[in-house]
Amino acid sequence: MTTDEKNERISLKAGEIKPFGAMPVPKVTPELLSTVRSGEVFSLEQIVETGVPFWEGHPPIVISPYVRHGDMPELAPASVGNEITTLPMHGGTHIDALSHIGQWKDGEIRLHGNIKVKDVMGKGGYAALGAENFPPIIVKGCLLDVAGCQGVDVLPDSYGITSEDLKNCQEKQGTEISEGVAVLIRTGFSKYWKTENERYSNCGAGINIDAARYLAECKVAMVGTDTEAVEQWPFDPEGPPLPVHTYLIVENGITHVESLYLEKLAEAKAYEFLFVALPLRIRGATGSQIHPIAIT
Amino acid sequence: MTTDEKNERISLKAGEIKPFGAMPVPKVTPELLSTVRSGEVFSLEQIVETGVPFWEGHPPIVISPYVRHGDMPELAPASVGNEITTLPMHGGTHIDALSHIGQWKDGEIRLHGNIKVKDVMGKGGYAALGAENFPPIIVKGCLLDVAGCQGVDVLPDSYGITSEDLKNCQEKQGTEISEGVAVLIRTGFSKYWKTENERYSNCGAGINIDAARYLAECKVAMVGTDTEAVEQWPFDPEGPPLPVHTYLIVENGITHVESLYLEKLAEAKAYEFLFVALPLRIRGATGSQIHPIAIT
Amino acid sequence: MTTDEKNERISLKAGEIKPFGAMPVPKVTPELLSTVRSGEVFSLEQIVETGVPFWEGHPPIVISPYVRHGDMPELAPASVGNEITTLPMHGGTHIDALSHIGQWKDGEIRLHGNIKVKDVMGKGGYAALGAENFPPIIVKGCLLDVAGCQGVDVLPDSYGITSEDLKNCQEKQGTEISEGVAVLIRTGFSKYWKTENERYSNCGAGINIDAARYLAECKVAMVGTDTEAVEQWPFDPEGPPLPVHTYLIVENGITHVESLYLEKLAEAKAYEFLFVALPLRIRGATGSQIHPIAIT
Amino acid sequence: MTTDEKNERISLKAGEIKPFGAMPVPKVTPELLSTVRSGEVFSLEQIVETGVPFWEGHPPIVISPYVRHGDMPELAPASVGNEITTLPMHGGTHIDALSHIGQWKDGEIRLHGNIKVKDVMGKGGYAALGAENFPPIIVKGCLLDVAGCQGVDVLPDSYGITSEDLKNCQEKQGTEISEGVAVLIRTGFSKYWKTENERYSNCGAGINIDAARYLAECKVAMVGTDTEAVEQWPFDPEGPPLPVHTYLIVENGITHVESLYLEKLAEAKAYEFLFVALPLRIRGATGSQIHPIAIT
């Protein structure tokens, strides 16, 4: 495949909205709007700033105020300020594009939809499944407060959340997981955000492969957590690496939202809501920082 | 003011939602929801990619895929890809925070709310009025298709849109500008996006100070355009620089959204809608890239 | 090859000095020192700043002063300033590492020394032939002022310098090209630096494959020019792309220095000198910015 | 001062060489060359790579290989690789420009030569005393192996080196500090480079104000160490912050080189040599990464 052919594949244009894996083209139906009762809005984003946790090997967030008020006296009496923001994936609240995870099969890496990595990967990022393909996300959301249901403020380090844990939590909360829903799972790990960054990044509670299978059977549209990896970290050393990422993203087209802030939502016992997230349409990227909200 | 005192001022925490200038804490009332009729969603973001226009003096958008699938064979059969994204303000569809514009008064630069720049500006950006203060934006939106109303596909270069132009457009469209609305103004300049970048950046049609005054009298919450500057560019050399930015942002706390993609919305003659934008809460920053939507 | 094995290959340590392709371990012999007569030093670097030419597709140089004097009042009466500098290859005066250019052979890309790219390329750059391998460069240098010898201030756009041109120039100047010398070739293109950037980047005079073969036969250690590509740009569309880069770097291990500033050296008719360049030892990188000098 | 006036001050052009504080225009005299005996070259640079120590608050070094071999099949049979390198000051072996440090006097910050910061600081960096002003550095160098003279492999954490320590070391080594020399001081702290980064950055041995005064009296041209701060870190909390930086750089125009690699030089007991460093001429910057060498 030549660069020209690759470029041709990078075809999504401004204004176009298509499904992206399990995430549908949004349609704001009366049924969906019925999830809005009080009309209150919850912000589920951690503040984007220097000093937030990130995986070893990734560069940190850098916010560099390179033009400051007063720098351009020729504009007086007006003045302007600007900055450059360098954002790595896995810094801050973000969503994984389907191009983020691949799987080796028959000597080649394939992405969701059996797309060969070598056909779409290049200097401009990914010619398929990049973040520009995200539709606006407007779906029914539900919160499973697993930590709360187990009576703790935070789950133990590296705790593997099972399908049983999810079902027990659903029962306690009275929460149904219907098709197309965005499931947000609370572990309580926000407690370690900026206070114990290494613990946040390296010891996260998260779902195991059994819970991932259960969520895929429920046909959820998306899974989000208040941790850095969605899945139990580290993953079970006996099994293959990144089992949950691989199973959900590559095999099922179900994206992940990581490092959510869910504390106030859990305090309010707001288990069902309208979930809205608007990923930046970054051409060829493997994800995007987002500011997701819940409307209750 | 010491660094510690400045840091103390940087106090907004994850989950907190406050008004930001003219932008209120969102409340999704039945009245607001009544703007949703078909439930169709329009994406108003230009794709974030290299090669998009930006103002001279600003660095461009850089998307650098530094970890590629296959780079970490120790994760096989899984594989991962990542990138670093360097985003300058005024690259892509974005919203201005109130810290973006100041005004000299009595020998000092002051921001909205009479805040002295010297009290809040530092290496970490702005200790007040930074982008982290954006609430989720969920307001009634209206489109004024000024180009369409004048029977052209794009307004002339550097055309100054007057209050008369806006009122004529309102009348033709039958569009009311009520208090708290987000007004989106279409000039047709998206035509030059990536095709004539210099023209897009340096010759934009936009509102003049007279139109800005009219919009402030209408008590709008926000003004957005499909151009890089919202205001007529270059501004009138007879008057002070950046008159619209200064008047709306510093004096009235009314933020700007720039480089919107409004073509499909205009084609659909969708003049009223629910407008949603979710700025990243970047601590101390002068703005944020956004993916705004209109729900009709 | 696993990541661990790759890391093992990245073995050069601080203080170690090895040959790098045609560039030897430096030894400052009396013979070499005999090139120093007046002891005058010429700076051959273009200033590193925003607005310098660079190839389309590369991001520009960004210098962002993110900590300014006054930002840290806790250090008073001292104060500090800092910046972040983002430097792409092919921005400014720089040297190509041997990892910069490869060649397809039998379905695989190979670097100098027949090293397979797939064995050494990864997220950390190149596990072999990266810029950290540059020894300090201290060799005899000679200037071939081809523009001057042809009686013009600058060679025509895209002019292909032949071996005949080089030999004629040598004869006129009385300059010998001995083994191990750094040959600097002047085209006069510095004239377009920052004044006609597109011309500088896209229409550079430079050596053609015939001249490259002649220089390799002379067993030079390095070739430098006052252009962006060393070779004639664009290269002959009838032949293979980048013939000079491929021939000199991949086949002969002879690195390139690009965007030299040679005007004062040429004015002084300083055709032989001690050439010194000290590339930054950037692990895994394909080159380094340098400030080369000539001591006459 | 307007932006235009500031720009006018940024006047140094490629090829120009001027003195910079205590650092003279280089002249390679026979006397200077007499320091070269064996002709052996020592590399004094730590490898530039991710994971090296840096001060809290500074972003780290990022090397991002965004164009890889194989990415541009249109160039076959040639192929190219590139990267973007993001270099902060105080990451890696570097030299401080005179713009790096200032001093409050009468309510204003002044740089070396009594230049008011407010007259020269702006979005493009510093209109005076920026890194572009560095001449090529070619001076007599001497190594004071303070750790070695005290019979230890590394000095104690935060050890303050006094003038007595320097004089004792000179006596033991038989090393004279003559006017215009570059003095390199070995503490042994390279031992902690990449092995104990926090210790390297926060607990460095270094000269105290008394030793700084002694070196200024000797009229040295430059001071370098194998630590991050040259001066004792932390500095004496009883006195003013950064006393050595302020005294040497602001008051005496004597620049610092930090994070040198001096192990092999010390092993060879090479106490006198020709010192060469070629700082990148980065317009307006507060310093430059360098690859310094010693020729013995």
PDB file of C-alpha atoms in Angstrom, chain C residues 16-210:
ATOM      1  CA  GLU C  16      33.090   5.749  24.925  1.00  0.00           C
ATOM      2  CA  ILE C  17      34.387   6.826  21.537  1.00  0.00           C
ATOM      3  CA  LYS C  18      34.207   4.537  18.515  1.00  0.00           C
ATOM      4  CA  PRO C  19      34.406   5.018  14.766  1.00  0.00           C
ATOM      5  CA  PHE C  20      31.045   5.672  13.113  1.00  0.00           C
ATOM      6  CA  GLY C  21      30.997   4.611   9.483  1.00  0.00           C
ATOM      7  CA  ALA C  22      33.667   6.604   7.689  1.00  0.00           C
ATOM      8  CA  MET C  23      34.185   8.890  10.679  1.00  0.00           C
ATOM      9  CA  PRO C  24      37.199   7.781  12.742  1.00  0.00           C
ATOM     10  CA  VAL C  25      37.982   8.039  16.424  1.00  0.00           C
ATOM     11  CA  PRO C  26      39.583  11.478  16.630  1.00  0.00           C
ATOM     12  CA  LYS C  27      43.283  11.765  17.251  1.00  0.00           C
ATOM     13  CA  VAL C  28      44.760  15.244  17.288  1.00  0.00           C
ATOM     14  CA  THR C  29      48.083  14.630  15.633  1.00  0.00           C
ATOM     15  CA  PRO C  30      50.739  17.247  14.882  1.00  0.00           C
ATOM     16  CA  GLU C  31      49.940  16.709  11.199  1.00  0.00           C
ATOM     17  CA  LEU C  32      46.296  17.560  11.831  1.00  0.00           C
ATOM     18  CA  LEU C  33      47.267  20.574  13.938  1.00  0.00           C
ATOM     19  CA  SER C  34      49.429  21.807  11.104  1.00  0.00           C
ATOM     20  CA  THR C  35      46.196  22.869   9.342  1.00  0.00           C
ATOM     21  CA  VAL C  36      45.907  25.573  12.005  1.00  0.00           C
ATOM     22  CA  ARG C  37      47.848  28.655  10.893  1.00  0.00           C
ATOM     23  CA  SER C  38      46.264  31.940  11.941  1.00  0.00           C
ATOM     24  CA  GLY C  39      44.260  30.329  14.746  1.00  0.00           C
ATOM     25  CA  GLU C  40      41.127  32.170  13.659  1.00  0.00           C
ATOM     26  CA  VAL C  41      37.818  30.403  14.282  1.00  0.00           C
ATOM     27  CA  PHE C  42      34.823  30.480  11.910  1.00  0.00           C
ATOM     28  CA  SER C  43      31.326  29.617  13.096  1.00  0.00           C
ATOM     29  CA  LEU C  44      29.509  27.555  10.464  1.00  0.00           C
ATOM     30  CA  GLU C  45      26.086  27.292  12.139  1.00  0.00           C
ATOM     31  CA  GLN C  46      22.927  29.050  11.110  1.00  0.00           C
ATOM     32  CA  ILE C  47      21.169  30.563  14.138  1.00  0.00           C
ATOM     33  CA  VAL C  48      18.580  28.157  15.605  1.00  0.00           C
ATOM     34  CA  GLU C  49      15.335  30.124  15.709  1.00  0.00           C
ATOM     35  CA  THR C  50      11.719  29.993  14.675  1.00  0.00           C
ATOM     36  CA  GLY C  51      11.071  30.787  11.049  1.00  0.00           C
ATOM     37  CA  VAL C  52      13.999  28.895   9.574  1.00  0.00           C
ATOM     38  CA  PRO C  53      13.319  26.698   6.542  1.00  0.00           C
ATOM     39  CA  PHE C  54      12.398  23.051   6.936  1.00  0.00           C
ATOM     40  CA  TRP C  55      11.028  20.311   4.765  1.00  0.00           C
ATOM     41  CA  GLU C  56       7.299  20.067   4.314  1.00  0.00           C
ATOM     42  CA  GLY C  57       6.047  17.360   6.604  1.00  0.00           C
ATOM     43  CA  HIS C  58       8.502  18.153   9.363  1.00  0.00           C
ATOM     44  CA  PRO C  59       7.370  20.218  12.313  1.00  0.00           C
ATOM     45  CA  PRO C  60       9.299  23.456  12.798  1.00  0.00           C
ATOM     46  CA  ILE C  61      11.678  24.472  15.555  1.00  0.00           C
ATOM     47  CA  VAL C  62       9.752  25.686  18.609  1.00  0.00           C
ATOM     48  CA  ILE C  63      11.423  27.586  21.435  1.00  0.00           C
ATOM     49  CA  SER C  64       9.012  28.029  24.289  1.00  0.00           C
ATOM     50  CA  PRO C  65      10.098  30.119  27.318  1.00  0.00           C
ATOM     51  CA  TYR C  66       7.907  28.445  29.904  1.00  0.00           C
ATOM     52  CA  VAL C  67       9.687  29.635  33.050  1.00  0.00           C
ATOM     53  CA  ARG C  68      10.518  33.333  33.029  1.00  0.00           C
ATOM     54  CA  HIS C  69      12.416  35.584  35.350  1.00  0.00           C
ATOM     55  CA  GLY C  70      10.027  36.603  38.089  1.00  0.00           C
ATOM     56  CA  ASP C  71       8.007  33.366  37.971  1.00  0.00           C
ATOM     57  CA  MET C  72       9.624  31.978  41.086  1.00  0.00           C
ATOM     58  CA  PRO C  73       9.540  34.759  43.685  1.00  0.00           C
ATOM     59  CA  GLU C  74      10.539  32.207  46.327  1.00  0.00           C
ATOM     60  CA  LEU C  75      14.054  32.366  44.849  1.00  0.00           C
ATOM     61  CA  ALA C  76      14.391  36.159  45.285  1.00  0.00           C
ATOM     62  CA  PRO C  77      16.711  37.976  45.153  1.00  0.00           C
ATOM     63  CA  ALA C  78      17.734  35.402  42.522  1.00  0.00           C
ATOM     64  CA  SER C  79      15.555  34.644  39.514  1.00  0.00           C
ATOM     65  CA  VAL C  80      15.690  32.076  36.729  1.00  0.00           C
ATOM     66  CA  GLY C  81      14.481  31.579  33.187  1.00  0.00           C
ATOM     67  CA  ASN C  82      14.131  28.384  31.190  1.00  0.00           C
ATOM     68  CA  GLU C  83      12.680  27.153  27.953  1.00  0.00           C
ATOM     69  CA  ILE C  84      11.736  23.968  26.152  1.00  0.00           C
ATOM     70  CA  THR C  85      13.232  23.581  22.716  1.00  0.00           C
ATOM     71  CA  THR C  86      11.608  21.277  20.201  1.00  0.00           C
ATOM     72  CA  LEU C  87      14.071  20.419  17.467  1.00  0.00           C
ATOM     73  CA  PRO C  88      13.150  18.350  14.448  1.00  0.00           C
ATOM     74  CA  MET C  89      15.768  16.875  12.190  1.00  0.00           C
ATOM     75  CA  HIS C  90      16.221  19.043   9.088  1.00  0.00           C
ATOM     76  CA  GLY C  91      15.641  22.184  11.040  1.00  0.00           C
ATOM     77  CA  GLY C  92      18.837  24.162  11.308  1.00  0.00           C
ATOM     78  CA  THR C  93      22.449  23.121  10.842  1.00  0.00           C
ATOM     79  CA  HIS C  94      22.621  19.410  11.575  1.00  0.00           C
ATOM     80  CA  ILE C  95      24.384  16.150  10.882  1.00  0.00           C
ATOM     81  CA  ASP C  96      22.745  12.922   9.707  1.00  0.00           C
ATOM     82  CA  ALA C  97      23.384   9.809  11.747  1.00  0.00           C
ATOM     83  CA  LEU C  98      23.826   6.593   9.777  1.00  0.00           C
ATOM     84  CA  SER C  99      20.402   5.469  11.007  1.00  0.00           C
ATOM     85  CA  HIS C 100      18.799   8.262   8.979  1.00  0.00           C
ATOM     86  CA  ILE C 101      18.810   6.529   5.602  1.00  0.00           C
ATOM     87  CA  GLY C 102      18.024   2.952   4.582  1.00  0.00           C
ATOM     88  CA  GLN C 103      17.692   0.945   1.425  1.00  0.00           C
ATOM     89  CA  TRP C 104      15.272  -1.785   0.372  1.00  0.00           C
ATOM     90  CA  LYS C 105      17.027  -5.057  -0.492  1.00  0.00           C
ATOM     91  CA  ASP C 106      15.272  -8.405  -0.916  1.00  0.00           C
ATOM     92  CA  GLY C 107      12.050  -7.140   0.589  1.00  0.00           C
ATOM     93  CA  GLU C 108      13.660  -5.587   3.648  1.00  0.00           C
ATOM     94  CA  ILE C 109      15.090  -2.219   4.571  1.00  0.00           C
ATOM     95  CA  ARG C 110      18.738  -2.304   5.501  1.00  0.00           C
ATOM     96  CA  LEU C 111      20.927   0.372   7.018  1.00  0.00           C
ATOM     97  CA  HIS C 112      24.662   0.864   6.668  1.00  0.00           C
ATOM     98  CA  GLY C 113      26.553  -2.312   7.467  1.00  0.00           C
ATOM     99  CA  ASN C 114      23.659  -4.422   6.211  1.00  0.00           C
ATOM    100  CA  ILE C 115      21.754  -3.991   9.463  1.00  0.00           C
ATOM    101  CA  LYS C 116      18.072  -4.851   9.074  1.00  0.00           C
ATOM    102  CA  VAL C 117      15.874  -1.951  10.132  1.00  0.00           C
ATOM    103  CA  LYS C 118      13.341  -4.278  11.700  1.00  0.00           C
ATOM    104  CA  ASP C 119      15.990  -5.545  14.104  1.00  0.00           C
ATOM    105  CA  VAL C 120      16.899  -2.131  15.459  1.00  0.00           C
ATOM    106  CA  MET C 121      13.921   0.238  15.042  1.00  0.00           C
ATOM    107  CA  GLY C 122      11.569   0.845  17.915  1.00  0.00           C
ATOM    108  CA  LYS C 123       9.868   3.323  20.188  1.00  0.00           C
ATOM    109  CA  GLY C 124      13.195   4.478  21.583  1.00  0.00           C
ATOM    110  CA  GLY C 125      14.587   5.152  18.124  1.00  0.00           C
ATOM    111  CA  TYR C 126      17.362   3.012  16.663  1.00  0.00           C
ATOM    112  CA  ALA C 127      19.271   0.370  18.603  1.00  0.00           C
ATOM    113  CA  ALA C 128      22.174   0.735  16.178  1.00  0.00           C
ATOM    114  CA  LEU C 129      23.711   3.624  14.238  1.00  0.00           C
ATOM    115  CA  GLY C 130      21.956   6.274  16.352  1.00  0.00           C
ATOM    116  CA  ALA C 131      23.394   9.715  17.006  1.00  0.00           C
ATOM    117  CA  GLU C 132      24.948   8.648  20.320  1.00  0.00           C
ATOM    118  CA  ASN C 133      27.543   6.834  18.236  1.00  0.00           C
ATOM    119  CA  PHE C 134      29.022  10.018  16.817  1.00  0.00           C
ATOM    120  CA  PRO C 135      32.593  10.478  17.961  1.00  0.00           C
ATOM    121  CA  PRO C 136      33.737  14.068  18.403  1.00  0.00           C
ATOM    122  CA  ILE C 137      34.515  15.137  14.843  1.00  0.00           C
ATOM    123  CA  ILE C 138      38.004  16.636  14.501  1.00  0.00           C
ATOM    124  CA  VAL C 139      39.345  16.225  11.004  1.00  0.00           C
ATOM    125  CA  LYS C 140      41.009  18.196   8.279  1.00  0.00           C
ATOM    126  CA  GLY C 141      38.357  20.174   6.430  1.00  0.00           C
ATOM    127  CA  CYS C 142      38.310  21.680   2.991  1.00  0.00           C
ATOM    128  CA  LEU C 143      35.920  24.084   1.345  1.00  0.00           C
ATOM    129  CA  LEU C 144      34.992  23.766  -2.287  1.00  0.00           C
ATOM    130  CA  ASP C 145      33.395  27.081  -3.174  1.00  0.00           C
ATOM    131  CA  VAL C 146      31.640  25.855  -6.309  1.00  0.00           C
ATOM    132  CA  ALA C 147      29.485  28.978  -6.611  1.00  0.00           C
ATOM    133  CA  GLY C 148      32.528  31.219  -6.240  1.00  0.00           C
ATOM    134  CA  CYS C 149      34.539  29.205  -8.772  1.00  0.00           C
ATOM    135  CA  GLN C 150      31.720  29.569 -11.268  1.00  0.00           C
ATOM    136  CA  GLY C 151      31.675  33.303 -10.679  1.00  0.00           C
ATOM    137  CA  VAL C 152      28.139  33.462  -9.254  1.00  0.00           C
ATOM    138  CA  ASP C 153      26.865  34.330  -5.805  1.00  0.00           C
ATOM    139  CA  VAL C 154      24.495  31.392  -5.861  1.00  0.00           C
ATOM    140  CA  LEU C 155      24.167  28.367  -8.130  1.00  0.00           C
ATOM    141  CA  PRO C 156      20.987  27.979 -10.202  1.00  0.00           C
ATOM    142  CA  ASP C 157      17.968  26.315  -8.602  1.00  0.00           C
ATOM    143  CA  SER C 158      18.230  22.528  -8.521  1.00  0.00           C
ATOM    144  CA  TYR C 159      21.662  22.647 -10.128  1.00  0.00           C
ATOM    145  CA  GLY C 160      23.341  19.230 -10.129  1.00  0.00           C
ATOM    146  CA  ILE C 161      27.002  19.562  -9.149  1.00  0.00           C
ATOM    147  CA  THR C 162      29.112  17.024 -11.066  1.00  0.00           C
ATOM    148  CA  SER C 163      32.489  15.492 -10.356  1.00  0.00           C
ATOM    149  CA  GLU C 164      33.819  17.760 -13.094  1.00  0.00           C
ATOM    150  CA  ASP C 165      32.535  20.792 -11.208  1.00  0.00           C
ATOM    151  CA  LEU C 166      34.309  19.612  -8.079  1.00  0.00           C
ATOM    152  CA  LYS C 167      37.567  18.922  -9.905  1.00  0.00           C
ATOM    153  CA  ASN C 168      37.459  22.280 -11.665  1.00  0.00           C
ATOM    154  CA  CYS C 169      36.872  23.971  -8.360  1.00  0.00           C
ATOM    155  CA  GLN C 170      39.737  22.091  -6.751  1.00  0.00           C
ATOM    156  CA  GLU C 171      42.021  23.140  -9.557  1.00  0.00           C
ATOM    157  CA  LYS C 172      41.016  26.794  -9.392  1.00  0.00           C
ATOM    158  CA  GLN C 173      41.398  26.865  -5.625  1.00  0.00           C
ATOM    159  CA  GLY C 174      44.422  24.608  -5.507  1.00  0.00           C
ATOM    160  CA  THR C 175      42.633  22.350  -3.045  1.00  0.00           C
ATOM    161  CA  GLU C 176      43.412  18.684  -2.590  1.00  0.00           C
ATOM    162  CA  ILE C 177      40.854  16.209  -1.263  1.00  0.00           C
ATOM    163  CA  SER C 178      42.822  13.793   0.844  1.00  0.00           C
ATOM    164  CA  GLU C 179      41.531  10.700   2.610  1.00  0.00           C
ATOM    165  CA  GLY C 180      39.549  11.328   5.787  1.00  0.00           C
ATOM    166  CA  VAL C 181      38.820  14.967   5.046  1.00  0.00           C
ATOM    167  CA  ALA C 182      35.480  16.714   5.671  1.00  0.00           C
ATOM    168  CA  VAL C 183      34.452  18.304   2.382  1.00  0.00           C
ATOM    169  CA  LEU C 184      32.255  21.398   2.617  1.00  0.00           C
ATOM    170  CA  ILE C 185      30.642  22.483  -0.620  1.00  0.00           C
ATOM    171  CA  ARG C 186      29.344  26.014  -1.088  1.00  0.00           C
ATOM    172  CA  THR C 187      26.389  26.634  -3.411  1.00  0.00           C
ATOM    173  CA  GLY C 188      25.491  30.103  -2.122  1.00  0.00           C
ATOM    174  CA  PHE C 189      22.008  28.951  -1.098  1.00  0.00           C
ATOM    175  CA  SER C 190      22.366  30.602   2.334  1.00  0.00           C
ATOM    176  CA  LYS C 191      21.134  33.639   0.433  1.00  0.00           C
ATOM    177  CA  TYR C 192      17.635  32.161   0.583  1.00  0.00           C
ATOM    178  CA  TRP C 193      17.773  31.251   4.301  1.00  0.00           C
ATOM    179  CA  LYS C 194      14.750  32.863   5.930  1.00  0.00           C
ATOM    180  CA  THR C 195      14.267  35.082   2.874  1.00  0.00           C
ATOM    181  CA  GLU C 196      12.962  32.466   0.435  1.00  0.00           C
ATOM    182  CA  ASN C 197      12.377  29.401   2.562  1.00  0.00           C
ATOM    183  CA  GLU C 198      10.440  27.407  -0.022  1.00  0.00           C
ATOM    184  CA  ARG C 199      13.222  27.924  -2.541  1.00  0.00           C
ATOM    185  CA  TYR C 200      15.825  26.967   0.032  1.00  0.00           C
ATOM    186  CA  SER C 201      13.978  23.762   0.896  1.00  0.00           C
ATOM    187  CA  ASN C 202      12.693  22.654  -2.478  1.00  0.00           C
ATOM    188  CA  CYS C 203      15.120  23.878  -5.141  1.00  0.00           C
ATOM    189  CA  GLY C 204      18.541  23.322  -3.650  1.00  0.00           C
ATOM    190  CA  ALA C 205      21.604  22.935  -5.800  1.00  0.00           C
ATOM    191  CA  GLY C 206      23.580  19.901  -4.722  1.00  0.00           C
ATOM    192  CA  ILE C 207      25.870  17.100  -5.772  1.00  0.00           C
ATOM    193  CA  ASN C 208      24.618  14.441  -8.135  1.00  0.00           C
ATOM    194  CA  ILE C 209      25.428  10.744  -7.960  1.00  0.00           C
ATOM    195  CA  ASP C 210      28.519  11.195 -10.139  1.00  0.00           C
TER     196      ASP C 210
END
